[in-house]
Tab-separated table of C-alpha atoms and ligand atoms in Angstrom:
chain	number	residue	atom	x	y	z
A	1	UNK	CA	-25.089	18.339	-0.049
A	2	UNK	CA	-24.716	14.738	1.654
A	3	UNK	CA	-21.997	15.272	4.531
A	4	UNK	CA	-18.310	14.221	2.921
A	5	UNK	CA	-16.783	11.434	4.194
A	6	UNK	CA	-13.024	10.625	3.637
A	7	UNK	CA	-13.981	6.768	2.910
A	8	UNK	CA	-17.606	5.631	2.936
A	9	UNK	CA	-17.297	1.721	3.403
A	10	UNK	CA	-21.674	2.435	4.527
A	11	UNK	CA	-22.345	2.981	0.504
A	12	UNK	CA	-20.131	0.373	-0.380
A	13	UNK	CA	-22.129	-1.937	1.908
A	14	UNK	CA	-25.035	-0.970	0.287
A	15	UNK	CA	-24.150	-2.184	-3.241
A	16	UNK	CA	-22.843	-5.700	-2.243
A	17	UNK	CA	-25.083	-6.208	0.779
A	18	UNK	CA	-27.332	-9.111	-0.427
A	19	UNK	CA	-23.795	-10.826	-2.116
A	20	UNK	CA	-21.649	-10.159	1.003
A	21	UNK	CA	-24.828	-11.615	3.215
A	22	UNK	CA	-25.460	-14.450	1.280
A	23	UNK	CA	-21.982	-15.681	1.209
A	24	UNK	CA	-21.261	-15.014	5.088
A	25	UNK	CA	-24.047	-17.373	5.858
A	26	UNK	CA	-22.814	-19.952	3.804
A	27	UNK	CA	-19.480	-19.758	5.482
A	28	UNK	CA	-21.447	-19.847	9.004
A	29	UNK	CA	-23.386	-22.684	8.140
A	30	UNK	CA	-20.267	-24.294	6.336
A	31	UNK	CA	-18.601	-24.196	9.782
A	32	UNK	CA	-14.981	-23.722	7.740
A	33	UNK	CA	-13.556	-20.544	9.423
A	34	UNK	CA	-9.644	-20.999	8.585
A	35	UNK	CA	-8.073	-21.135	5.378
A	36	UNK	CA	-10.582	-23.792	3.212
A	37	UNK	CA	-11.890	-23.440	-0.035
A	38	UNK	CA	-13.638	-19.771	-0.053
A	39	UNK	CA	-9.951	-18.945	0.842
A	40	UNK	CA	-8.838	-20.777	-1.760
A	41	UNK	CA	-11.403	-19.019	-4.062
A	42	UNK	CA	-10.540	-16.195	-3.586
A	43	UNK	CA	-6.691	-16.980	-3.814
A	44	UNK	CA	-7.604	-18.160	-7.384
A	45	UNK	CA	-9.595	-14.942	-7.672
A	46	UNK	CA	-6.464	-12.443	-6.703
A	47	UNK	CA	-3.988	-14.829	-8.760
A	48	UNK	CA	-6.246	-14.242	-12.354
A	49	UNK	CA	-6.760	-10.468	-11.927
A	50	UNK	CA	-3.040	-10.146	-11.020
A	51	UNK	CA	-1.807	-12.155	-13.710
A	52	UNK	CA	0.935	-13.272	-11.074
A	53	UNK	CA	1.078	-17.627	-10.541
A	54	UNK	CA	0.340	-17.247	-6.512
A	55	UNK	CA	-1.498	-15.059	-4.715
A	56	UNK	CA	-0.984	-16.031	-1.202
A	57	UNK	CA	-3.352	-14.201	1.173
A	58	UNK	CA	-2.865	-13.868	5.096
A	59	UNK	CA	-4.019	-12.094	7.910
A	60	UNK	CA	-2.791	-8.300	7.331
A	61	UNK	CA	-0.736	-5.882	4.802
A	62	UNK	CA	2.230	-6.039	7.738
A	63	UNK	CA	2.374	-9.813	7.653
A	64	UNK	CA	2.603	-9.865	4.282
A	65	UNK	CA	5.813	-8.385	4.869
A	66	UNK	CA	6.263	-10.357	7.729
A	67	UNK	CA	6.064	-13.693	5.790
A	68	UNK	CA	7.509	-12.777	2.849
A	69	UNK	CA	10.891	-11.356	4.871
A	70	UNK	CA	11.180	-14.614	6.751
A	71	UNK	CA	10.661	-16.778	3.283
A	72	UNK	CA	13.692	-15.001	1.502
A	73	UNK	CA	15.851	-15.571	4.906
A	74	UNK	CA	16.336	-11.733	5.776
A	75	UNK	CA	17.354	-11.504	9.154
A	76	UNK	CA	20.604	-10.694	11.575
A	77	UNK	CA	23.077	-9.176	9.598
A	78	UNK	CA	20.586	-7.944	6.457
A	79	UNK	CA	20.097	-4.719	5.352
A	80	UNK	CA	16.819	-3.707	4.016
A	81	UNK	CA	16.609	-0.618	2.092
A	82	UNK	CA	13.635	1.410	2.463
A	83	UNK	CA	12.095	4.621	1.874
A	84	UNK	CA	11.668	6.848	4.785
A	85	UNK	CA	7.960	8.468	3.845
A	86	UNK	CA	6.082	5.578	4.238
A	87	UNK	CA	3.657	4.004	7.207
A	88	UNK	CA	5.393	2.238	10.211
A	89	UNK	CA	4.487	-1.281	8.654
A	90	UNK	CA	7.456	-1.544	6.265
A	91	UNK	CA	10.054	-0.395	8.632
A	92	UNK	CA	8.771	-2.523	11.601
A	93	UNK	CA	8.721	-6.255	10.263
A	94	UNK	CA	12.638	-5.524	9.496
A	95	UNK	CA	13.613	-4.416	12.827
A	96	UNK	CA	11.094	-7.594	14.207
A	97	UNK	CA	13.274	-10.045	12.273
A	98	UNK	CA	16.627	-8.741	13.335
A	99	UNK	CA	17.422	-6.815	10.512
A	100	UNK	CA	18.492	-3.364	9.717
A	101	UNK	CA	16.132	-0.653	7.919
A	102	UNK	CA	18.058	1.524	5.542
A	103	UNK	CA	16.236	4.606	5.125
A	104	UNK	CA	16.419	6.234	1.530
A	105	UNK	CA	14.584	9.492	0.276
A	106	UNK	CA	11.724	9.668	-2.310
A	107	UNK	CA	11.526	11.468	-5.172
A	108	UNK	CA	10.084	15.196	-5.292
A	109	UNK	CA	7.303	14.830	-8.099
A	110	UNK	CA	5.933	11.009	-7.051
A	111	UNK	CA	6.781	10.711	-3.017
A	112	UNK	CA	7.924	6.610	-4.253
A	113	UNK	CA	11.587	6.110	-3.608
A	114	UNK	CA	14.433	7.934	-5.362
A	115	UNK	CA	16.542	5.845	-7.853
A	116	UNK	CA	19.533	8.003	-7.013
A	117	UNK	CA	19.351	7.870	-3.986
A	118	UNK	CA	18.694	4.213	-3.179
A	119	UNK	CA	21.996	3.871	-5.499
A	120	UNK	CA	23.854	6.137	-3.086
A	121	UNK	CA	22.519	4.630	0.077
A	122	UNK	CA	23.616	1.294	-1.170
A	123	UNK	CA	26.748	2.670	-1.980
A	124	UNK	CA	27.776	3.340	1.037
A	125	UNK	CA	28.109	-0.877	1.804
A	126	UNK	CA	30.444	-3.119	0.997
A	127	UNK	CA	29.545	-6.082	-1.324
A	128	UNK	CA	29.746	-8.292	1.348
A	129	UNK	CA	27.743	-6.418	3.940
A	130	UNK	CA	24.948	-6.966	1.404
A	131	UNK	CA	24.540	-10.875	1.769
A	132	UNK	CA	20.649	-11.612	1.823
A	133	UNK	CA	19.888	-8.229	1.465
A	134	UNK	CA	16.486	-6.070	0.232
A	135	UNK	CA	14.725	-3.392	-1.374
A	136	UNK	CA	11.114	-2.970	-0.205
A	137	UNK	CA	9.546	-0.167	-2.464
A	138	UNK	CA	6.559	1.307	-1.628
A	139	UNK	CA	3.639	2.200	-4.128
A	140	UNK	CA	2.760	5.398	-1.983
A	141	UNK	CA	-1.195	6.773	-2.448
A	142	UNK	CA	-1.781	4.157	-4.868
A	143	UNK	CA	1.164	5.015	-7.371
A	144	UNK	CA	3.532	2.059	-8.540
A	145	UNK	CA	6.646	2.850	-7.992
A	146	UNK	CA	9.688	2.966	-10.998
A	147	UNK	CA	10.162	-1.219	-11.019
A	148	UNK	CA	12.307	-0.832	-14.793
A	149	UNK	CA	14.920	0.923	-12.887
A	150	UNK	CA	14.693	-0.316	-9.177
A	151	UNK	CA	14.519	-3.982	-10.570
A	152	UNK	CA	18.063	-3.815	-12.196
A	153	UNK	CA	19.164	-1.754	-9.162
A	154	UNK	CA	17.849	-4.906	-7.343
A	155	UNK	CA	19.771	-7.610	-9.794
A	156	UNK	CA	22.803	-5.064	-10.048
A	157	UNK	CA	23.656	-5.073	-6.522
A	158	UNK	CA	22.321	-8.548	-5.913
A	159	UNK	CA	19.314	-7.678	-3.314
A	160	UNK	CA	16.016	-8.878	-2.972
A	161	UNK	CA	12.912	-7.120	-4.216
A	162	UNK	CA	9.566	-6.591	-2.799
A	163	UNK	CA	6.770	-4.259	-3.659
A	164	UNK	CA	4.764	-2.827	-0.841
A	165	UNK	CA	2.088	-2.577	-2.356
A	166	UNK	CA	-0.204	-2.004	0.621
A	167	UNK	CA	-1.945	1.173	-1.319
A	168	UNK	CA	-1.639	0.443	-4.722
A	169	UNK	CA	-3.659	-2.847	-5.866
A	170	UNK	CA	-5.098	-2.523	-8.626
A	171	UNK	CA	-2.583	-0.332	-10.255
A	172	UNK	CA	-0.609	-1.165	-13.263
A	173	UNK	CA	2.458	0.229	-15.305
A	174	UNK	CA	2.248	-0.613	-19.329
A	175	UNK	CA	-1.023	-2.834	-18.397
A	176	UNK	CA	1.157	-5.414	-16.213
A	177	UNK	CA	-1.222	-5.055	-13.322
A	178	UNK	CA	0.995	-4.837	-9.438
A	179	UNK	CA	1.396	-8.266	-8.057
A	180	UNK	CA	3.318	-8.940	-11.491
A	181	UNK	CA	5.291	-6.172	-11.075
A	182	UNK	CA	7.948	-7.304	-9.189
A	183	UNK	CA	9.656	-10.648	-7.522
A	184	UNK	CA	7.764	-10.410	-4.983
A	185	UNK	CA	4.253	-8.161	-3.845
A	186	UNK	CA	2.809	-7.656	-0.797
A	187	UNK	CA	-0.546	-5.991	-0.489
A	188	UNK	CA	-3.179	-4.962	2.766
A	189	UNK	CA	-7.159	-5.633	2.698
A	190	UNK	CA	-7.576	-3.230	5.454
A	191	UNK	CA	-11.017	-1.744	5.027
A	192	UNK	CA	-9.721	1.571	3.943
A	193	UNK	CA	-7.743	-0.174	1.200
A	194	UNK	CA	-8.300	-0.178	-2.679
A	195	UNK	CA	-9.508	-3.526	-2.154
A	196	UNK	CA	-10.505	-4.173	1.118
A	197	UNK	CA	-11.786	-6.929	3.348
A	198	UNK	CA	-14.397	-6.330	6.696
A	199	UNK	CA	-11.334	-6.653	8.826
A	200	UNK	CA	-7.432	-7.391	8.803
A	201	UNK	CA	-6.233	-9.140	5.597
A	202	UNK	CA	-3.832	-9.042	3.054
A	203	UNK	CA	-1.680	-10.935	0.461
A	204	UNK	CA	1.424	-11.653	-1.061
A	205	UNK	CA	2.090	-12.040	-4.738
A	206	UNK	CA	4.701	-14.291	-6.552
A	207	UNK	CA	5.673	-16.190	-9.949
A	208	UNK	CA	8.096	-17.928	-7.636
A	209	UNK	CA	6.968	-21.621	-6.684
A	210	UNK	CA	9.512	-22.411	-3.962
A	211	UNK	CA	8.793	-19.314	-2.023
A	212	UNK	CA	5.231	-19.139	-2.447
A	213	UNK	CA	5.297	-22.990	-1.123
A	214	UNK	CA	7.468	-21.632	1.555
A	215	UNK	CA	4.888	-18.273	2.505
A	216	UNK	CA	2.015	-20.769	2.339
A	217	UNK	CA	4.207	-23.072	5.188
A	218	UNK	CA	5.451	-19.964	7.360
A	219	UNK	CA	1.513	-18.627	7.603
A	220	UNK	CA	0.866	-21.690	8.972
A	221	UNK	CA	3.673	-22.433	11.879
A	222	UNK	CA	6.003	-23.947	9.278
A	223	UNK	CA	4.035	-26.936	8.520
A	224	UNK	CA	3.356	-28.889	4.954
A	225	UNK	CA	0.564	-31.244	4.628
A	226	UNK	CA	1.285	-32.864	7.960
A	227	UNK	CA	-0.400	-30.212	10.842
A	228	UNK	CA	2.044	-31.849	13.259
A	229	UNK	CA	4.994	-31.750	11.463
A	230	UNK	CA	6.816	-28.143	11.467
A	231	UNK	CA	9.799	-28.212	9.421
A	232	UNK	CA	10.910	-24.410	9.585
A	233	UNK	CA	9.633	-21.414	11.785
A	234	UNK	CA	6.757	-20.243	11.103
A	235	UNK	CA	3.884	-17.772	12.589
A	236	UNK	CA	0.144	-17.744	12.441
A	237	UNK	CA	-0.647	-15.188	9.783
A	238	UNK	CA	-3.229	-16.898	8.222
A	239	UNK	CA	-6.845	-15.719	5.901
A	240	UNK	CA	-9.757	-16.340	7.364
A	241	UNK	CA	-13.054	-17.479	4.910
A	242	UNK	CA	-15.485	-15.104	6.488
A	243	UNK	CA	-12.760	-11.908	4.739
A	244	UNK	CA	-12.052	-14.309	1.903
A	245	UNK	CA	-15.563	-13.900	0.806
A	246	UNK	CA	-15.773	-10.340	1.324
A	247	UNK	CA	-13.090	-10.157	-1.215
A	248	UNK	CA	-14.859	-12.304	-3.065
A	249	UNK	CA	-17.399	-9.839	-3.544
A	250	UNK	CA	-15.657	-6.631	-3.776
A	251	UNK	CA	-13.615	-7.813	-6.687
A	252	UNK	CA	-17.147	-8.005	-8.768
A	253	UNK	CA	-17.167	-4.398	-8.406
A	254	UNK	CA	-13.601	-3.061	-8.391
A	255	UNK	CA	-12.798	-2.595	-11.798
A	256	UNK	CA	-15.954	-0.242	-11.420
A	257	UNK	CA	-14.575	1.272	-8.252
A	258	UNK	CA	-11.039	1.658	-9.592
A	259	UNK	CA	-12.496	4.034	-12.762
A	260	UNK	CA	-14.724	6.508	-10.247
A	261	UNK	CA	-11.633	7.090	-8.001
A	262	UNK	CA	-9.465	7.931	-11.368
A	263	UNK	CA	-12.634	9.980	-12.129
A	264	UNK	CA	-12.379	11.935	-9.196
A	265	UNK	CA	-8.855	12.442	-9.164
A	266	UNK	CA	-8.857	13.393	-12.820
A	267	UNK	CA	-11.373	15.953	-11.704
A	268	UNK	CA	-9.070	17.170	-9.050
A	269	UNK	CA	-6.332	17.584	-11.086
A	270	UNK	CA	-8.334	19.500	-13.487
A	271	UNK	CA	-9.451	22.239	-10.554
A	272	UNK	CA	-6.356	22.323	-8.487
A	273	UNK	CA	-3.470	22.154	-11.181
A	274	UNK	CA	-1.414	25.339	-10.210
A	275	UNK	CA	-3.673	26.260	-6.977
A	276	UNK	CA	-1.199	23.679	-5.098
A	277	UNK	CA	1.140	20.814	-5.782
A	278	UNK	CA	-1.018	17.712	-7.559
A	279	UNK	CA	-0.182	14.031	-7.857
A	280	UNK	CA	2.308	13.140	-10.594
A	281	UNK	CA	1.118	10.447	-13.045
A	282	UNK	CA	3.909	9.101	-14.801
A	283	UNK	CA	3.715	7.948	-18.826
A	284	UNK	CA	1.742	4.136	-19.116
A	285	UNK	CA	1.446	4.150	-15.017
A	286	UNK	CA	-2.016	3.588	-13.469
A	287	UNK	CA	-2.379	4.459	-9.854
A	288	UNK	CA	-5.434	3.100	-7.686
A	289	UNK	CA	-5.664	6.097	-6.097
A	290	UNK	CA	-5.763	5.001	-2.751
A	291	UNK	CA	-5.111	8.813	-1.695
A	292	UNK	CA	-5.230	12.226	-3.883
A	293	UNK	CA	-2.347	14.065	-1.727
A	294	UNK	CA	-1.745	17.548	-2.619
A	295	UNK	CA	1.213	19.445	-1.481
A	296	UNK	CA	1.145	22.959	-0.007
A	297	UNK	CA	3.453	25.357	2.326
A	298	UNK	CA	0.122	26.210	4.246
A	299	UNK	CA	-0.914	23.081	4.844
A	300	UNK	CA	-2.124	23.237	8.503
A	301	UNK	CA	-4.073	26.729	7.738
A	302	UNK	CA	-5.423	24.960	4.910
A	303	UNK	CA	-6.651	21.731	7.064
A	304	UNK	CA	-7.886	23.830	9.818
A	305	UNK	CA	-10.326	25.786	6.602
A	306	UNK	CA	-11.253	22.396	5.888
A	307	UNK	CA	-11.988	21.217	9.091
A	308	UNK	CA	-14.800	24.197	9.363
A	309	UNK	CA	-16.193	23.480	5.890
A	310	UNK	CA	-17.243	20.075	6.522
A	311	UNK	CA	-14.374	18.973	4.635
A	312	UNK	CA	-12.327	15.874	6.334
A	313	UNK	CA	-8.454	15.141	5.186
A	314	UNK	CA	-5.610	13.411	6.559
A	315	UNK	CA	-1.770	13.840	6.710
A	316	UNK	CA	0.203	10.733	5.699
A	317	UNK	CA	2.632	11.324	7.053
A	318	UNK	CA	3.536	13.829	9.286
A	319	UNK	CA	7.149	12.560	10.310
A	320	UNK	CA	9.740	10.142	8.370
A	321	UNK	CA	10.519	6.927	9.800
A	322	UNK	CA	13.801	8.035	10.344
A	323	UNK	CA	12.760	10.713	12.571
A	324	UNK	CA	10.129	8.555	14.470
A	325	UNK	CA	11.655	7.133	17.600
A	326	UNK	CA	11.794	3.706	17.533
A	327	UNK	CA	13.928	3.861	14.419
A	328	UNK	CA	16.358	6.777	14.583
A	329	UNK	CA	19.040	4.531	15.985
A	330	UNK	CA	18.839	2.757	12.538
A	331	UNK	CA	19.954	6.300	10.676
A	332	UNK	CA	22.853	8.356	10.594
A	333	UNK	CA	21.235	11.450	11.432
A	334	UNK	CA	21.797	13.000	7.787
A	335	UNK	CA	18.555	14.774	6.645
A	336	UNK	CA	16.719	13.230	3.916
A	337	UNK	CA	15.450	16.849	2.611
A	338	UNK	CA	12.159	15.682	0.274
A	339	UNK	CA	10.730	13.162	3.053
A	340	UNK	CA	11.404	15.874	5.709
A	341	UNK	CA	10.029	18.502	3.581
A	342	UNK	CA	7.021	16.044	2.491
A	343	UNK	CA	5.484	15.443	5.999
A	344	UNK	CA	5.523	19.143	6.670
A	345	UNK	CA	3.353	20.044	3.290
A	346	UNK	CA	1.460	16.946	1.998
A	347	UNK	CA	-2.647	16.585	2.836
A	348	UNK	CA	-4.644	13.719	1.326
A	349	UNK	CA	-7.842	14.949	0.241
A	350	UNK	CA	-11.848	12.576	0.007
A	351	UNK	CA	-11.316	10.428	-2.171
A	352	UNK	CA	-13.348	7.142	-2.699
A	353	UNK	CA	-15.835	5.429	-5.315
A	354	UNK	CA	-18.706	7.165	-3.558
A	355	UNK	CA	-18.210	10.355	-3.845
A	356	UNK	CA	-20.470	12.629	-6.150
A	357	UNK	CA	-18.872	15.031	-8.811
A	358	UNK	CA	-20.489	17.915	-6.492
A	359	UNK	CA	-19.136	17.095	-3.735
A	360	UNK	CA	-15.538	16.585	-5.527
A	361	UNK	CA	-15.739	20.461	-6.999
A	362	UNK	CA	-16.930	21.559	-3.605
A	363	UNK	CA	-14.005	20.112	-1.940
A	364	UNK	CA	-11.703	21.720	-5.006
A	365	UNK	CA	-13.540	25.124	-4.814
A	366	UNK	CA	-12.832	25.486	-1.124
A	367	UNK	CA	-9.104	24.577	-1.662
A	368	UNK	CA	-9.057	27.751	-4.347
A	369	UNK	CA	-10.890	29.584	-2.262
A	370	UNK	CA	-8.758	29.282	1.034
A	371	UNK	CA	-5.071	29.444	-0.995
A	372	UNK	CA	-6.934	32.190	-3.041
B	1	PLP	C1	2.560	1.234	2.868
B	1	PLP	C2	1.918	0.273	3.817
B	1	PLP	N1	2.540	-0.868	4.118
B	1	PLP	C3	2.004	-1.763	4.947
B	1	PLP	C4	0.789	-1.548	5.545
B	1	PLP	C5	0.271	-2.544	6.529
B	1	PLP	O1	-0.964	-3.092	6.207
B	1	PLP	P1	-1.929	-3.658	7.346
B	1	PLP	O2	-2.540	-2.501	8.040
B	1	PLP	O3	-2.925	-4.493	6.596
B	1	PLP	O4	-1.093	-4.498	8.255
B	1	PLP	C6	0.085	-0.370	5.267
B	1	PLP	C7	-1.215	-0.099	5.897
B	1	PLP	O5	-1.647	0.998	6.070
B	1	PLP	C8	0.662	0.574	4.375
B	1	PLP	O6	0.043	1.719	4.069
């Protein structure tokens, strides 16, 4: 059997090669590196498979955040409400702008954050503490997270909403694909992504016209039409053409992509359901798999068996962000049980568009085979 790779972006390459080429020399000859019209392409590209009015792309998954933080005015004073099992990005561009991260658990079947207990985290402020305020959800592993209920949390309490959606493009709940599933969407093009670009990239999603003009003016130091004229702070954060195209291509083939992941995870389900913990898939959601995680008390015994099959896997993640050190000063020490418990059992097995059914049962015959 062909050695197992986690992600194999090689294969990809090898289906969109002559496309990808093709277009890169255009842009080379074109001489238009920043921003220009394969940017805008592929802007129009994102917007129409989205369904959502703007798709606004810039230069990573962390500044979409970034941006999309500074358009809505969070900063001193805000609280943002998080979940605490998540990567470092959507706790970090809070804390850069000044604000605080509120750390909230997830839920024990999906890992997305808990309902309850982003109520009773909220809770615990005072109306007026919450003045320009946030969610940020997180679509963990690909999953959309519960928008029906943390949207009228959001509207109930009077808070922003954004979806990280960092993992998860390309996922839908009741066919309203993410990007149109909440106020706001932020996504990554990192090259391990769903849908991902040679490089950094990544985008941010709205039906809102005044704050999509007002992401479009912060990723470029604040300015409008006039380069000179900078009429609110802004950063440089943004697309280049060269990753534009590459997105560009991939998109021809992601639809594609999208159904051999489900494939594989489907088969995964199938063999593992009962050997350990599998993904939950709630009713009318579609996740884009970005990860199949499964849970298990002997997780590192089981990595280590692995390991010495051939058989690579990853932990995300192996400590909360309220634990991590940087950002304890921004909790109250309470335990947030499933996140804590999460890091110590989850392990994301292969999972990309490349992988063969054999290899898939292999991977799903050792699991049974080590927990027995
Ligand atoms: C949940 C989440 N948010 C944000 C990011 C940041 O994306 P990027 O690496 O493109 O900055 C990531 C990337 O791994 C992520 O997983």
């Amino acid at each position: 059997m062909e050695t197992i790779n986690f992600v194999d972006l090689k294969k990809q390459y090898s289906v969109i090669e002559s496309d990808v080429n093709e277009s890169l020399a255009a842009i080379l000859k074109s001489g238009q590196f920043i921003l220009g019209p394969v940017v805008e392409k592929a802007e129009d590209a994102l917007s129409q498979y989205t369904n959502a009015n703007h798709a606004i792309t810039v230069s990573s998954g962390t500044d979409a955040l970034f941006v999309s933080l500074l358009a809505l005015g969070i900063g001193p004073g805000s609280k943002v409400f998080i979940p605490a099992f998540t990567y470092t990005a959507t706790a970090e561009v809070i804390a850069l702008l000044g604000a605080e991260p509120a750390f909230v658990d997830v839920d024990e079947d999906t890992y997305n954050i808990s309902c309850d207990s982003l109520t009773e985290k909220i809770n615990h402020y005072q109306r007026s503490e919450l003045s320009n305020s946030a969610i940020i959800a997180v679509d963990l592993f690909g999953l959309p997270a519960d928008y029906n209920t943390i949207y009228d949390i959001a509207v109930n309490f009077g808070l922003h909403l954004i979806s990280d959606a960092a993992q998860s493009f390309g996922g839908s709940i009741e066919n309203q694909k993410v990007g149109k599933l909440s106020p706001v969407t932020t996504t990554s093009f990192y090259p391990t992504k769903p849908l991902s670009c040679y490089g950094d990239g990544g985008a941010v999603f709205t039906d809102d016209d005044e704050l999509a003009m007002k992401i479009k003016s912060i990723r470029s130091h604040g300015i409008t039409d006039n380069p000179y004229e900078n009429i609110r702070i802004g950063t440089n954060a943004r697309f280049d053409a060269m990753q534009a195209a590459v997105i560009l291509s991939k998109l021809k083939i992601f639809d594609e992509e999208l159904g051999k992941r489900e494939n594989t995870a489907q088969i995964y389900n199938q063999e593992l359901k009962g050997v350990v913990k599998t993904p939950t898939i709630t009713n009318q959601v579609k996740s884009a798999w970005a990860h199949y995680t499964i849970r298990t008390r002997d997780r590192d015994e089981l990595r280590k068996f692995l390991t010495e099959n051939n058989i690579p896997t990853m932990i995300y993640y192996p400590k909360g962000m309220h634990e991590q050190t940087a950002y304890k000063k921004y909790h109250n020490g309470n335990p947030l049980i499933v996140s804590e418990k999460l890091c110590g059992e989850v392990l994301s097995l292969p999972l990309h568009p490349y992988m063969s059914e054999d290899q898939v049962y292999y991977v799903s015959e050792k699991v049974k085979e080590f927990i027995g």
